[in-house]
Amino acid sequence: MNSTRVPRTFAAAAALTAVVGLSACSSTDGDTAQAADTSSSSASYGRPEPVATVAAIPGGTTAVALDTGFTDALTQLGLTPGTVGGATLDGATGTITFPLTGGEVTLYDRESGYRPWVQGTLFHEGSGLSLTAGDTTVELTDFTIDPGKPARLFGNVSVNGELAVPSAPLFNLDGSTLNPPTMEADGSAVLQGTTVKLSAEAAELLNSTFGTDALAGEFVIGTATITVQTS
């Protein structure tokens, strides 16, 4: 079992890290103006004790309810979405789900002034999203969430089975729309409401690959729900 660095249950720590792991450091976060890098904060405040640490996340899922604006745009562009590996797509709800395969998160007191106050990574290895038009298929796979400033999701980009760009910044994560975390009966921590937006880099790559100029950075992809297992 993972441990926390303060006297609290593991589930409570996981709930906190679930909050920050996907979205708490968005570009609209209220403390953006006073954010500083780790070195300068360390010099001013010293390294404080973490509020909570989850050293090895055992599993869970990240589910994205695709925005109708995004699915409509795919239809207009003649792009068909699909899944890769362990991902699933619910056609009835328009939700695509990616298994959470591991990661670690350390959370510092946001009011301490230490930056970045969220550190760590979340991994979704062996799954992804595909977009197909004619004989061209782009696969976005092996997602890694970096909850830094700004919070972003990185992944590998392949075109027709050939790796085109490794660890590309694919999506921006806006936590200004998130809801308070909840706990399920099995102790899993759930956070719903993060807005997932296409990055400028991914928009440029997709436009180039599919011969269009219809996609742009900050285009809303959908709303994410992350479920983090605590044991």
PDB file of C-alpha atoms in Angstrom, residues 8-163:
ATOM      1  CA  ARG A   8      -4.487  11.000   6.883  1.00  0.00           C
ATOM      2  CA  THR A   9      -5.984   7.949   5.241  1.00  0.00           C
ATOM      3  CA  PHE A  10      -4.576   6.761   1.949  1.00  0.00           C
ATOM      4  CA  ALA A  11      -7.956   7.310   0.344  1.00  0.00           C
ATOM      5  CA  ALA A  12      -8.003  10.956   1.397  1.00  0.00           C
ATOM      6  CA  ALA A  13      -4.540  11.465  -0.027  1.00  0.00           C
ATOM      7  CA  ALA A  14      -5.596   9.793  -3.243  1.00  0.00           C
ATOM      8  CA  ALA A  15      -8.608  12.069  -3.470  1.00  0.00           C
ATOM      9  CA  LEU A  16      -6.339  15.076  -3.225  1.00  0.00           C
ATOM     10  CA  THR A  17      -3.937  13.748  -5.813  1.00  0.00           C
ATOM     11  CA  ALA A  18      -6.809  12.858  -8.107  1.00  0.00           C
ATOM     12  CA  VAL A  19      -7.882  16.481  -7.966  1.00  0.00           C
ATOM     13  CA  VAL A  20      -4.490  17.786  -8.938  1.00  0.00           C
ATOM     14  CA  GLY A  21      -3.316  14.890 -11.029  1.00  0.00           C
ATOM     15  CA  LEU A  22      -5.477  15.761 -13.979  1.00  0.00           C
ATOM     16  CA  SER A  23      -6.350  19.387 -13.746  1.00  0.00           C
ATOM     17  CA  ALA A  24      -5.701  21.563 -10.750  1.00  0.00           C
ATOM     18  CA  CYS A  25      -2.967  23.628 -12.371  1.00  0.00           C
ATOM     19  CA  SER A  26      -4.838  25.085 -15.305  1.00  0.00           C
ATOM     20  CA  SER A  27      -3.969  28.229 -17.199  1.00  0.00           C
ATOM     21  CA  THR A  28      -6.930  29.925 -15.517  1.00  0.00           C
ATOM     22  CA  ASP A  29      -5.857  28.993 -11.991  1.00  0.00           C
ATOM     23  CA  GLY A  30      -6.133  31.937  -9.641  1.00  0.00           C
ATOM     24  CA  ASP A  31      -2.554  31.710  -8.467  1.00  0.00           C
ATOM     25  CA  THR A  32      -1.015  31.955 -11.946  1.00  0.00           C
ATOM     26  CA  ALA A  33       0.177  35.511 -11.448  1.00  0.00           C
ATOM     27  CA  GLN A  34       2.147  34.586  -8.343  1.00  0.00           C
ATOM     28  CA  ALA A  35       3.521  31.264  -9.598  1.00  0.00           C
ATOM     29  CA  ALA A  36       7.297  30.836  -9.614  1.00  0.00           C
ATOM     30  CA  ASP A  37       9.579  28.026 -10.671  1.00  0.00           C
ATOM     31  CA  THR A  38      10.779  25.383  -8.245  1.00  0.00           C
ATOM     32  CA  SER A  39      14.260  26.796  -7.792  1.00  0.00           C
ATOM     33  CA  SER A  40      13.158  30.303  -6.917  1.00  0.00           C
ATOM     34  CA  SER A  41      10.446  29.060  -4.572  1.00  0.00           C
ATOM     35  CA  SER A  42      12.860  26.674  -2.934  1.00  0.00           C
ATOM     36  CA  ALA A  43      15.263  29.531  -2.303  1.00  0.00           C
ATOM     37  CA  SER A  44      12.530  31.701  -0.777  1.00  0.00           C
ATOM     38  CA  TYR A  45      10.663  29.116   1.269  1.00  0.00           C
ATOM     39  CA  GLY A  46      12.774  25.964   1.408  1.00  0.00           C
ATOM     40  CA  ARG A  47      11.254  22.646   0.416  1.00  0.00           C
ATOM     41  CA  PRO A  48       8.204  22.061   2.639  1.00  0.00           C
ATOM     42  CA  GLU A  49       6.858  18.692   3.649  1.00  0.00           C
ATOM     43  CA  PRO A  50       4.333  17.381   1.097  1.00  0.00           C
ATOM     44  CA  VAL A  51       0.673  17.422   2.021  1.00  0.00           C
ATOM     45  CA  ALA A  52       0.314  13.988   0.435  1.00  0.00           C
ATOM     46  CA  THR A  53       2.288  11.581  -1.708  1.00  0.00           C
ATOM     47  CA  VAL A  54       0.999   8.680  -3.775  1.00  0.00           C
ATOM     48  CA  ALA A  55       4.174   6.905  -4.822  1.00  0.00           C
ATOM     49  CA  ALA A  56       2.627   4.259  -7.083  1.00  0.00           C
ATOM     50  CA  ILE A  57      -0.914   4.685  -8.401  1.00  0.00           C
ATOM     51  CA  PRO A  58      -2.262   1.117  -8.831  1.00  0.00           C
ATOM     52  CA  GLY A  59      -4.798   1.796 -11.588  1.00  0.00           C
ATOM     53  CA  GLY A  60      -8.018   3.486 -12.608  1.00  0.00           C
ATOM     54  CA  THR A  61      -9.361   5.205 -15.719  1.00  0.00           C
ATOM     55  CA  THR A  62      -9.512   8.522 -17.491  1.00  0.00           C
ATOM     56  CA  ALA A  63     -12.797   8.925 -19.387  1.00  0.00           C
ATOM     57  CA  VAL A  64     -13.511  11.793 -21.778  1.00  0.00           C
ATOM     58  CA  ALA A  65     -17.080  12.626 -22.774  1.00  0.00           C
ATOM     59  CA  LEU A  66     -16.517  13.959 -26.280  1.00  0.00           C
ATOM     60  CA  ASP A  67     -17.966  17.399 -26.931  1.00  0.00           C
ATOM     61  CA  THR A  68     -20.607  17.538 -29.685  1.00  0.00           C
ATOM     62  CA  GLY A  69     -18.685  20.387 -31.304  1.00  0.00           C
ATOM     63  CA  PHE A  70     -15.695  18.079 -31.626  1.00  0.00           C
ATOM     64  CA  THR A  71     -17.659  15.111 -32.974  1.00  0.00           C
ATOM     65  CA  ASP A  72     -19.499  17.395 -35.406  1.00  0.00           C
ATOM     66  CA  ALA A  73     -16.151  18.745 -36.615  1.00  0.00           C
ATOM     67  CA  LEU A  74     -14.873  15.204 -37.141  1.00  0.00           C
ATOM     68  CA  THR A  75     -17.960  14.408 -39.233  1.00  0.00           C
ATOM     69  CA  GLN A  76     -17.518  17.531 -41.332  1.00  0.00           C
ATOM     70  CA  LEU A  77     -13.858  16.680 -41.914  1.00  0.00           C
ATOM     71  CA  GLY A  78     -14.646  13.079 -42.769  1.00  0.00           C
ATOM     72  CA  LEU A  79     -12.667  11.767 -39.793  1.00  0.00           C
ATOM     73  CA  THR A  80     -13.771   8.611 -37.998  1.00  0.00           C
ATOM     74  CA  PRO A  81     -12.706   8.269 -34.336  1.00  0.00           C
ATOM     75  CA  GLY A  82     -11.667   4.914 -32.923  1.00  0.00           C
ATOM     76  CA  THR A  83      -9.732   3.322 -30.095  1.00  0.00           C
ATOM     77  CA  VAL A  84      -6.283   1.805 -29.728  1.00  0.00           C
ATOM     78  CA  GLY A  85      -5.265  -0.984 -27.358  1.00  0.00           C
ATOM     79  CA  GLY A  86      -7.118  -0.995 -24.044  1.00  0.00           C
ATOM     80  CA  ALA A  87      -9.212   2.105 -24.759  1.00  0.00           C
ATOM     81  CA  THR A  88     -12.979   1.793 -25.233  1.00  0.00           C
ATOM     82  CA  LEU A  89     -15.514   4.033 -26.986  1.00  0.00           C
ATOM     83  CA  ASP A  90     -19.154   4.048 -25.878  1.00  0.00           C
ATOM     84  CA  GLY A  91     -21.123   5.016 -28.947  1.00  0.00           C
ATOM     85  CA  ALA A  92     -24.281   5.685 -26.950  1.00  0.00           C
ATOM     86  CA  THR A  93     -22.699   8.274 -24.655  1.00  0.00           C
ATOM     87  CA  GLY A  94     -19.812   9.411 -26.843  1.00  0.00           C
ATOM     88  CA  THR A  95     -17.341   8.665 -24.051  1.00  0.00           C
ATOM     89  CA  ILE A  96     -13.853   7.308 -24.675  1.00  0.00           C
ATOM     90  CA  THR A  97     -12.084   5.648 -21.739  1.00  0.00           C
ATOM     91  CA  PHE A  98      -8.367   5.042 -21.238  1.00  0.00           C
ATOM     92  CA  PRO A  99      -6.967   2.718 -18.524  1.00  0.00           C
ATOM     93  CA  LEU A 100      -4.743   4.442 -15.975  1.00  0.00           C
ATOM     94  CA  THR A 101      -1.669   2.232 -15.771  1.00  0.00           C
ATOM     95  CA  GLY A 102       0.420   3.952 -13.119  1.00  0.00           C
ATOM     96  CA  GLY A 103       2.134   7.099 -12.004  1.00  0.00           C
ATOM     97  CA  GLU A 104       2.948   9.097  -8.915  1.00  0.00           C
ATOM     98  CA  VAL A 105       1.899  12.461  -7.553  1.00  0.00           C
ATOM     99  CA  THR A 106       3.214  14.689  -4.764  1.00  0.00           C
ATOM    100  CA  LEU A 107       1.059  17.529  -3.488  1.00  0.00           C
ATOM    101  CA  TYR A 108       2.394  20.527  -1.558  1.00  0.00           C
ATOM    102  CA  ASP A 109       0.359  23.099   0.330  1.00  0.00           C
ATOM    103  CA  ARG A 110      -0.812  25.569  -2.316  1.00  0.00           C
ATOM    104  CA  GLU A 111      -0.674  28.425   0.197  1.00  0.00           C
ATOM    105  CA  SER A 112       2.958  27.710   1.104  1.00  0.00           C
ATOM    106  CA  GLY A 113       4.246  29.509  -1.980  1.00  0.00           C
ATOM    107  CA  TYR A 114       6.268  26.488  -3.074  1.00  0.00           C
ATOM    108  CA  ARG A 115       6.079  25.967  -6.851  1.00  0.00           C
ATOM    109  CA  PRO A 116       5.184  23.851  -8.643  1.00  0.00           C
ATOM    110  CA  TRP A 117       2.844  22.771  -5.851  1.00  0.00           C
ATOM    111  CA  VAL A 118       1.742  19.722  -7.862  1.00  0.00           C
ATOM    112  CA  GLN A 119       4.449  17.363  -9.098  1.00  0.00           C
ATOM    113  CA  GLY A 120       4.252  13.963 -10.729  1.00  0.00           C
ATOM    114  CA  THR A 121       2.901  12.057 -13.702  1.00  0.00           C
ATOM    115  CA  LEU A 122      -0.036   9.826 -14.644  1.00  0.00           C
ATOM    116  CA  PHE A 123       0.445   7.107 -17.268  1.00  0.00           C
ATOM    117  CA  HIS A 124      -1.983   5.522 -19.745  1.00  0.00           C
ATOM    118  CA  GLU A 125       0.268   3.046 -21.518  1.00  0.00           C
ATOM    119  CA  GLY A 126      -1.005   0.729 -24.240  1.00  0.00           C
ATOM    120  CA  SER A 127      -4.109   2.679 -25.240  1.00  0.00           C
ATOM    121  CA  GLY A 128      -5.138   5.687 -27.246  1.00  0.00           C
ATOM    122  CA  LEU A 129      -7.364   7.437 -29.776  1.00  0.00           C
ATOM    123  CA  SER A 130      -7.321   6.974 -33.549  1.00  0.00           C
ATOM    124  CA  LEU A 131      -8.588   9.270 -36.307  1.00  0.00           C
ATOM    125  CA  THR A 132      -9.077   7.851 -39.800  1.00  0.00           C
ATOM    126  CA  ALA A 133      -9.826   9.469 -43.145  1.00  0.00           C
ATOM    127  CA  GLY A 134      -9.546   7.382 -46.305  1.00  0.00           C
ATOM    128  CA  ASP A 135      -6.298   5.438 -46.179  1.00  0.00           C
ATOM    129  CA  THR A 136      -4.734   7.642 -43.491  1.00  0.00           C
ATOM    130  CA  THR A 137      -4.944   6.741 -39.805  1.00  0.00           C
ATOM    131  CA  VAL A 138      -3.425   8.836 -37.025  1.00  0.00           C
ATOM    132  CA  GLU A 139      -3.019   7.203 -33.612  1.00  0.00           C
ATOM    133  CA  LEU A 140      -2.503   9.205 -30.419  1.00  0.00           C
ATOM    134  CA  THR A 141      -1.288   6.761 -27.762  1.00  0.00           C
ATOM    135  CA  ASP A 142       0.508   6.145 -24.463  1.00  0.00           C
ATOM    136  CA  PHE A 143      -0.746   9.285 -22.766  1.00  0.00           C
ATOM    137  CA  THR A 144       1.177  10.925 -19.942  1.00  0.00           C
ATOM    138  CA  ILE A 145      -0.472  13.644 -17.882  1.00  0.00           C
ATOM    139  CA  ASP A 146       1.816  16.323 -16.492  1.00  0.00           C
ATOM    140  CA  PRO A 147      -0.024  18.374 -13.858  1.00  0.00           C
ATOM    141  CA  GLY A 148       2.430  21.266 -14.076  1.00  0.00           C
ATOM    142  CA  LYS A 149       1.812  24.808 -15.253  1.00  0.00           C
ATOM    143  CA  PRO A 150       0.066  24.575 -17.588  1.00  0.00           C
ATOM    144  CA  ALA A 151      -1.396  21.084 -17.107  1.00  0.00           C
ATOM    145  CA  ARG A 152      -0.925  19.124 -20.331  1.00  0.00           C
ATOM    146  CA  LEU A 153      -1.317  15.647 -21.764  1.00  0.00           C
ATOM    147  CA  PHE A 154       1.504  14.231 -23.866  1.00  0.00           C
ATOM    148  CA  GLY A 155       1.423  11.192 -26.133  1.00  0.00           C
ATOM    149  CA  ASN A 156       2.983   9.427 -29.089  1.00  0.00           C
ATOM    150  CA  VAL A 157       1.698  10.235 -32.574  1.00  0.00           C
ATOM    151  CA  SER A 158       1.790   7.556 -35.284  1.00  0.00           C
ATOM    152  CA  VAL A 159       0.655   7.820 -38.901  1.00  0.00           C
ATOM    153  CA  ASN A 160      -0.306   4.557 -40.613  1.00  0.00           C
ATOM    154  CA  GLY A 161       1.592   2.575 -38.014  1.00  0.00           C
ATOM    155  CA  GLU A 162       4.793   4.616 -38.167  1.00  0.00           C
ATOM    156  CA  LEU A 163       5.850   6.745 -35.202  1.00  0.00           C
TER     157      LEU A 163
END
